[in-house]
Amino acid sequence: MTEHKRKVGDRGQVTIPKDLRDRRGIEGGDEVEFVEVNDEIIIKPPRDEERLAEGYRKRAERSRELAEEMEDASAEATEHLGDAPDWSE
């Protein structure tokens, strides 16, 4: 666990270290959630539905791209090697 120390400003403001923001996907203007657990304060990154939906859209698009690449590779293999033999015999 990496620890980061920051001073709290007069108005209660603290800057979240850049490497933490980058790893957790926190961008300027995002809301974060503060949760008090026992004697600790936990800062949770945003988890809104639109951000989750965007992640699913990107994953679906990548899956489609991979399927197309596999179809091309399969067609190329069939062209060079011929149809696969019928193994049901």
Coordinates of N, CA and C in Angstrom, one line a residue, residues 4-73:
H4 N 0.3 8.5 0.7 CA 0.5 9.8 0.2 C 0.1 10.8 1.3
K5 N 0.9 11.8 1.6 CA 0.5 12.8 2.6 C 0.3 14.1 1.9
R6 N -0.8 14.8 2.3 CA -1.1 16.1 1.8 C -1.6 16.9 3.0
K7 N -1.4 18.2 2.8 CA -1.9 19.2 3.9 C -3.4 19.6 3.5
V8 N -4.2 19.7 4.5 CA -5.5 20.1 4.3 C -5.5 21.7 4.3
G9 N -6.1 22.3 3.3 CA -6.1 23.7 3.2 C -7.1 24.3 4.2
D10 N -7.1 25.6 4.4 CA -8.0 26.3 5.3 C -9.5 26.0 5.1
R11 N -9.8 25.8 3.8 CA -11.2 25.5 3.5 C -11.5 24.0 3.5
G12 N -10.6 23.2 4.0 CA -10.8 21.7 4.0 C -10.5 21.0 2.8
Q13 N -9.8 21.7 1.8 CA -9.5 21.0 0.6 C -8.2 20.3 0.6
V14 N -8.2 19.1 -0.1 CA -7.0 18.3 -0.3 C -6.9 17.9 -1.7
T15 N -5.7 17.9 -2.3 CA -5.5 17.5 -3.6 C -5.2 16.0 -3.6
I16 N -5.9 15.2 -4.4 CA -5.7 13.8 -4.6 C -4.5 13.7 -5.5
P17 N -3.5 12.9 -5.1 CA -2.3 12.8 -5.9 C -2.6 12.3 -7.3
K18 N -1.9 12.8 -8.3 CA -2.1 12.5 -9.7 C -2.1 11.0 -10.0
D19 N -1.1 10.3 -9.5 CA -1.0 8.9 -9.8 C -2.2 8.1 -9.3
L20 N -2.8 8.5 -8.2 CA -4.0 7.9 -7.7 C -5.2 8.2 -8.6
R21 N -5.3 9.5 -9.0 CA -6.4 9.9 -9.8 C -6.3 9.2 -11.1
D22 N -5.1 9.0 -11.7 CA -5.0 8.3 -13.0 C -5.4 6.9 -12.8
R23 N -4.9 6.2 -11.8 CA -5.2 4.8 -11.6 C -6.7 4.5 -11.4
R24 N -7.4 5.4 -10.7 CA -8.8 5.3 -10.4 C -9.7 6.0 -11.3
G25 N -9.2 6.6 -12.3 CA -10.0 7.2 -13.4 C -10.8 8.5 -12.8
I26 N -10.2 9.2 -11.9 CA -10.8 10.4 -11.3 C -10.3 11.6 -12.1
E27 N -11.3 12.3 -12.7 CA -11.0 13.5 -13.5 C -11.5 14.7 -12.9
G28 N -11.0 15.9 -13.3 CA -11.5 17.2 -12.8 C -13.0 17.3 -13.0
G29 N -13.7 17.7 -12.0 CA -15.1 17.9 -12.1 C -15.9 16.6 -11.6
D30 N -15.2 15.5 -11.5 CA -15.9 14.3 -10.9 C -16.2 14.5 -9.5
E31 N -17.3 13.9 -9.1 CA -17.6 13.8 -7.6 C -17.0 12.5 -7.1
V32 N -16.5 12.6 -5.8 CA -16.1 11.5 -5.1 C -16.9 11.3 -3.9
E33 N -16.9 10.1 -3.4 CA -17.7 9.8 -2.2 C -16.7 9.6 -1.0
F34 N -17.0 10.2 0.1 CA -16.3 10.1 1.4 C -17.1 9.2 2.3
V35 N -16.4 8.1 2.7 CA -17.1 7.1 3.6 C -16.2 7.0 4.9
E36 N -16.9 7.1 6.0 CA -16.2 6.9 7.3 C -16.3 5.5 7.8
V37 N -15.2 4.8 7.9 CA -15.3 3.4 8.4 C -14.3 3.3 9.6
N38 N -15.0 3.1 10.8 CA -14.2 3.0 12.0 C -13.5 4.4 12.2
D39 N -12.1 4.3 12.2 CA -11.4 5.6 12.4 C -10.7 6.0 11.1
E40 N -11.2 5.6 10.0 CA -10.6 6.0 8.7 C -11.6 6.6 7.8
I41 N -11.2 7.5 6.9 CA -12.0 8.1 5.9 C -11.5 7.5 4.6
I42 N -12.5 7.0 3.8 CA -12.2 6.4 2.5 C -12.8 7.3 1.5
I43 N -12.0 7.5 0.4 CA -12.4 8.3 -0.7 C -12.7 7.4 -1.8
K44 N -13.9 7.3 -2.3 CA -14.3 6.4 -3.4 C -14.4 7.1 -4.7
P45 N -13.9 6.6 -5.8 CA -14.0 7.2 -7.1 C -15.4 7.1 -7.6
P46 N -15.8 7.9 -8.6 CA -17.1 7.9 -9.1 C -17.5 6.6 -9.8
R47 N -18.7 6.1 -9.6 CA -19.1 4.9 -10.2 C -20.5 5.1 -10.8
D48 N -20.6 6.0 -11.7 CA -21.9 6.3 -12.2 C -22.3 5.4 -13.4
E49 N -23.6 5.3 -13.7 CA -24.0 4.4 -14.7 C -23.5 4.7 -16.1
E50 N -23.3 5.9 -16.4 CA -22.8 6.3 -17.8 C -21.4 5.8 -17.9
R51 N -20.6 6.0 -16.9 CA -19.2 5.5 -16.9 C -19.1 4.0 -17.1
L52 N -19.9 3.3 -16.4 CA -20.0 1.8 -16.5 C -20.4 1.4 -17.9
A53 N -21.5 2.1 -18.4 CA -22.0 1.8 -19.7 C -20.9 2.0 -20.8
E54 N -20.2 3.1 -20.6 CA -19.1 3.4 -21.6 C -18.0 2.3 -21.6
G55 N -17.7 1.8 -20.4 CA -16.8 0.6 -20.3 C -17.3 -0.6 -21.0
Y56 N -18.6 -0.9 -20.8 CA -19.2 -2.0 -21.5 C -19.3 -1.9 -23.0
R57 N -19.5 -0.6 -23.5 CA -19.5 -0.3 -24.9 C -18.2 -0.6 -25.5
K58 N -17.1 -0.1 -24.8 CA -15.7 -0.3 -25.3 C -15.4 -1.8 -25.4
R59 N -15.8 -2.5 -24.4 CA -15.5 -4.0 -24.3 C -16.3 -4.7 -25.5
A60 N -17.5 -4.3 -25.7 CA -18.3 -5.0 -26.8 C -17.7 -4.7 -28.1
E61 N -17.3 -3.4 -28.3 CA -16.6 -3.0 -29.6 C -15.4 -3.9 -29.8
R62 N -14.6 -4.0 -28.8 CA -13.3 -4.8 -28.9 C -13.6 -6.3 -29.2
S63 N -14.7 -6.8 -28.6 CA -15.1 -8.2 -28.9 C -15.5 -8.3 -30.3
R64 N -16.2 -7.3 -30.9 CA -16.6 -7.4 -32.3 C -15.4 -7.3 -33.2
E65 N -14.4 -6.5 -32.8 CA -13.2 -6.4 -33.6 C -12.4 -7.7 -33.6
L66 N -12.3 -8.3 -32.5 CA -11.7 -9.6 -32.4 C -12.4 -10.7 -33.2
A67 N -13.7 -10.7 -33.1 CA -14.5 -11.7 -33.9 C -14.2 -11.5 -35.4
E68 N -14.2 -10.2 -35.9 CA -13.9 -9.9 -37.3 C -12.5 -10.4 -37.6
E69 N -11.5 -10.2 -36.7 CA -10.1 -10.6 -37.0 C -10.1 -12.1 -37.1
M70 N -10.8 -12.8 -36.2 CA -10.8 -14.3 -36.3 C -11.5 -14.8 -37.5
E71 N -12.5 -14.1 -38.0 CA -13.2 -14.5 -39.2 C -12.2 -14.4 -40.4
D72 N -11.5 -13.3 -40.4 CA -10.5 -13.1 -41.5 C -9.4 -14.1 -41.4
A73 N -8.9 -14.4 -40.2 CA -7.8 -15.4 -40.1 C -8.4 -16.8 -40.5

